[in-house]
Structure formats: C-alpha cells, structure tokens
Tab-separated table of C-alpha atoms in Angstrom:
chain	number	residue	atom	x	y	z
A	1	MET	CA	2.260	23.649	0.204
A	2	ALA	CA	3.166	20.753	2.468
A	3	PHE	CA	2.061	17.252	1.649
A	4	TYR	CA	2.460	13.786	3.083
A	5	SER	CA	3.876	10.864	1.076
A	6	ALA	CA	2.832	7.299	1.811
A	7	THR	CA	2.958	3.827	0.294
A	8	LYS	CA	0.614	0.855	0.067
A	9	THR	CA	1.447	-2.587	-1.315
A	10	ILE	CA	-0.867	-5.263	-2.693
A	11	ILE	CA	0.489	-8.751	-2.059
A	12	GLU	CA	-1.241	-11.941	-3.124
A	13	ASN	CA	-0.569	-15.396	-1.678
A	14	GLN	CA	-0.557	-18.709	-3.580
A	15	ASP	CA	-4.326	-19.060	-2.950
A	16	GLY	CA	-5.109	-15.720	-4.624
A	17	GLU	CA	-5.856	-13.970	-1.331
A	18	ILE	CA	-4.736	-10.401	-0.631
A	19	LEU	CA	-2.719	-9.425	2.452
A	20	MET	CA	-4.690	-6.840	4.456
A	21	VAL	CA	-4.162	-5.082	7.781
A	22	LYS	CA	-6.718	-3.933	10.340
A	23	GLU	CA	-5.794	-0.479	11.663
A	24	ALA	CA	-5.684	0.540	15.342
A	25	LYS	CA	-5.240	4.340	15.056
A	26	ASP	CA	-8.168	6.304	16.503
A	27	HIS	CA	-9.259	7.976	13.245
A	28	ILE	CA	-9.243	4.662	11.315
A	29	HIS	CA	-9.832	2.133	14.103
A	30	ASN	CA	-11.028	-1.293	12.869
A	31	ARG	CA	-10.716	-0.311	9.196
A	32	TRP	CA	-8.923	-2.579	6.725
A	33	ASP	CA	-6.274	-1.489	4.251
A	34	PHE	CA	-3.340	-2.706	2.216
A	35	PRO	CA	-0.144	-2.641	4.309
A	36	GLY	CA	1.717	0.648	4.101
A	37	GLY	CA	2.493	3.974	5.693
A	38	GLY	CA	4.471	7.158	5.515
A	39	LEU	CA	7.942	7.695	4.145
A	40	GLU	CA	10.698	8.445	6.626
A	41	GLU	CA	13.085	11.361	6.090
A	42	GLY	CA	15.351	10.662	3.085
A	43	GLU	CA	13.828	7.230	2.416
A	44	LYS	CA	13.234	5.954	-1.118
A	45	VAL	CA	9.604	5.224	-1.824
A	46	THR	CA	10.319	1.575	-2.695
A	47	LYS	CA	12.279	0.998	0.534
A	48	SER	CA	9.425	2.586	2.490
A	49	ALA	CA	6.924	0.176	0.933
A	50	GLU	CA	9.046	-2.874	1.772
A	51	ARG	CA	9.707	-1.632	5.331
A	52	GLU	CA	6.027	-0.919	5.975
A	53	VAL	CA	4.956	-4.387	4.787
A	54	LEU	CA	7.448	-5.980	7.193
A	55	GLU	CA	6.483	-3.750	10.130
A	56	GLU	CA	2.739	-4.165	9.646
A	57	THR	CA	2.535	-7.839	8.640
A	58	GLY	CA	5.792	-9.567	9.619
A	59	TYR	CA	6.406	-10.594	5.974
A	60	ASN	CA	9.171	-9.623	3.613
A	61	ALA	CA	8.001	-8.435	0.212
A	62	GLU	CA	9.637	-7.873	-3.141
A	63	LEU	CA	8.054	-5.090	-5.158
A	64	THR	CA	7.228	-6.017	-8.752
A	65	GLY	CA	5.392	-2.979	-10.105
A	66	LEU	CA	3.732	0.379	-9.492
A	67	ILE	CA	-0.057	0.273	-9.741
A	68	GLY	CA	-0.398	4.025	-9.464
A	69	MET	CA	-0.080	7.245	-7.495
A	70	TYR	CA	-3.188	8.611	-5.837
A	71	LYS	CA	-4.006	11.971	-4.276
A	72	GLY	CA	-6.097	12.311	-1.173
A	73	ALA	CA	-6.305	13.842	2.290
A	74	SER	CA	-4.907	12.249	5.407
A	75	ASN	CA	-7.783	11.157	7.620
A	76	ALA	CA	-5.972	12.430	10.720
A	77	ASN	CA	-5.372	16.076	9.834
A	78	HIS	CA	-6.568	16.578	6.242
A	79	THR	CA	-3.023	17.122	4.942
A	80	GLU	CA	-2.754	16.629	1.203
A	81	THR	CA	-1.424	13.119	0.613
A	82	ILE	CA	0.247	11.337	-2.277
A	83	VAL	CA	0.021	7.534	-1.988
A	84	PHE	CA	2.245	5.275	-4.117
A	85	VAL	CA	0.539	1.886	-4.529
A	86	PHE	CA	2.758	-1.059	-5.446
A	87	GLU	CA	2.262	-4.706	-6.229
A	88	GLY	CA	4.642	-7.168	-4.659
A	89	GLU	CA	5.515	-10.806	-4.196
A	90	LEU	CA	5.134	-12.413	-0.797
A	91	GLY	CA	8.403	-13.205	0.917
A	92	GLU	CA	9.113	-15.206	4.027
A	93	LYS	CA	7.451	-14.592	7.371
A	94	LYS	CA	10.071	-12.885	9.562
A	95	THR	CA	8.129	-12.166	12.746
A	96	ASP	CA	4.737	-12.431	14.402
A	97	ASP	CA	5.234	-9.035	16.063
A	98	LEU	CA	3.183	-6.331	14.359
A	99	GLU	CA	3.512	-2.556	14.559
A	100	GLU	CA	1.450	-1.167	17.464
A	101	ASP	CA	-0.911	0.650	15.047
A	102	ILE	CA	-2.027	-2.697	13.567
A	103	ILE	CA	-4.650	-4.929	15.189
A	104	GLU	CA	-4.111	-7.858	12.822
A	105	ALA	CA	-2.725	-8.845	9.420
A	106	GLU	CA	-4.672	-11.416	7.453
A	107	PHE	CA	-5.084	-12.756	3.934
A	108	LYS	CA	-8.538	-11.959	2.539
A	109	ASP	CA	-10.412	-13.343	-0.460
A	110	LYS	CA	-10.458	-10.714	-3.256
A	111	GLU	CA	-14.240	-10.783	-3.563
A	112	GLY	CA	-14.666	-10.426	0.203
A	113	ILE	CA	-12.561	-7.261	0.388
A	114	GLU	CA	-15.457	-5.209	-0.996
A	115	ASP	CA	-17.493	-6.120	2.105
A	116	LEU	CA	-14.795	-5.070	4.580
A	117	ASN	CA	-14.863	-1.775	6.474
A	118	LEU	CA	-12.118	-0.212	4.301
A	119	ARG	CA	-9.998	2.797	5.224
A	120	GLU	CA	-10.767	4.411	1.856
A	121	GLU	CA	-13.398	3.532	-0.745
A	122	ASN	CA	-10.835	3.938	-3.555
A	123	ARG	CA	-9.188	0.696	-2.383
A	124	LYS	CA	-11.872	-1.192	-4.340
A	125	GLU	CA	-10.908	0.583	-7.582
A	126	ILE	CA	-7.198	0.104	-6.863
A	127	LEU	CA	-7.780	-3.624	-6.289
A	128	LYS	CA	-9.687	-3.766	-9.592
A	129	GLN	CA	-6.732	-2.145	-11.406
A	130	TYR	CA	-4.404	-4.667	-9.785
A	131	SER	CA	-6.658	-7.596	-10.738
A	132	GLU	CA	-6.712	-6.393	-14.348
A	133	GLY	CA	-2.906	-6.345	-14.443
A	134	GLU	CA	-2.581	-2.572	-14.639
A	135	ALA	CA	0.913	-1.908	-13.310
A	136	TYR	CA	3.967	0.030	-14.441
A	137	PRO	CA	7.551	-1.216	-14.201
A	138	LEU	CA	9.325	0.124	-11.101
A	139	ASP	CA	11.970	1.899	-13.170
A	140	ILE	CA	9.359	4.493	-14.169
A	141	LEU	CA	10.024	6.039	-10.755
A	142	TRP	CA	13.667	6.709	-11.572
A	143	GLN	CA	13.377	7.974	-15.157
A	144	ASP	CA	14.546	11.461	-16.008
A	145	LEU	CA	11.282	13.411	-16.175
A	146	SER	CA	12.653	15.594	-18.973
A	147	LEU	CA	12.480	12.505	-21.200
A	148	LEU	CA	8.695	12.465	-20.741
A	149	ARG	CA	8.192	16.054	-21.974
A	150	PRO	CA	8.093	16.967	-25.647
A	151	GLU	CA	10.844	19.320	-26.778
C-alpha cells in the first residue's frame, strides 16, 4: 500500500499568535493550515518540516517537539497520508517570497483560528494538544523501535 508522508509545524510568536498559511491549490484554495508539506525523496522528516516552514512563510524555524502523527487522506487524490505535526520556535525572517501554492502567511490569534476556513477540522484538536503542552521530545523519532516492544 502506498502512502504519502507530510509535515506540519506549529510556531508561536512572542504575542502568542500562531503562524498560519492560506493555501492556493485548487482542492484547498483559500483554506488555512499550519505551514508544511510533503517529504522529498530521502529527506528526514525534521528537515522536511524546517524546509516547508521556510518555503511557505519565509521564516526559519527550530523544531522543539513532536505533537503527534496523524492519519488521513490527501484531499487531492485520497491517498492515505501520515502527517507528522511538530512544534517549533520562530527564527529570523529570511525572505518575503512565498511558495507559489501559498496565498499568504500570517500570524493568527489562537482563539480566532477556530473561525478560519481550515484545511482539516482536526487542526482545532491538534492546536488544543499544542496549547496543553502535549509534545514528545524529537529523539523519539530516532529511537530503536525494538526498545518499545516487550520481550
């Protein structure tokens, strides 16, 4: 079974606002989401998340934790999708040029995000998990899985 892997990153500024992007792709046009996108061939999931934040928002980001992994279907072709959602710290603004699939990148008040036209409804629950401090250390991604199974 083929599946698609993607990342999303929640980044908060000093005013407690969350960095969001407005999508331009046909199947999600004018919908808001956390910055992110698909992994490139051979790319580590953490590098993908950092690259996507830069491409979609113009900001550097430093990942600080893994909020979770979520299963869904790609809106474009209904391919099974695994999305890794990270939390990160805002870095410096590197460029004002945004990826062509992004209409705009903007910081939004946490409470106001619920009223946005979101790409996926689960973004509200993911934001709630983030707000409650539910995140795993990044090294959980690199642990030997055999250590997690009982003998």
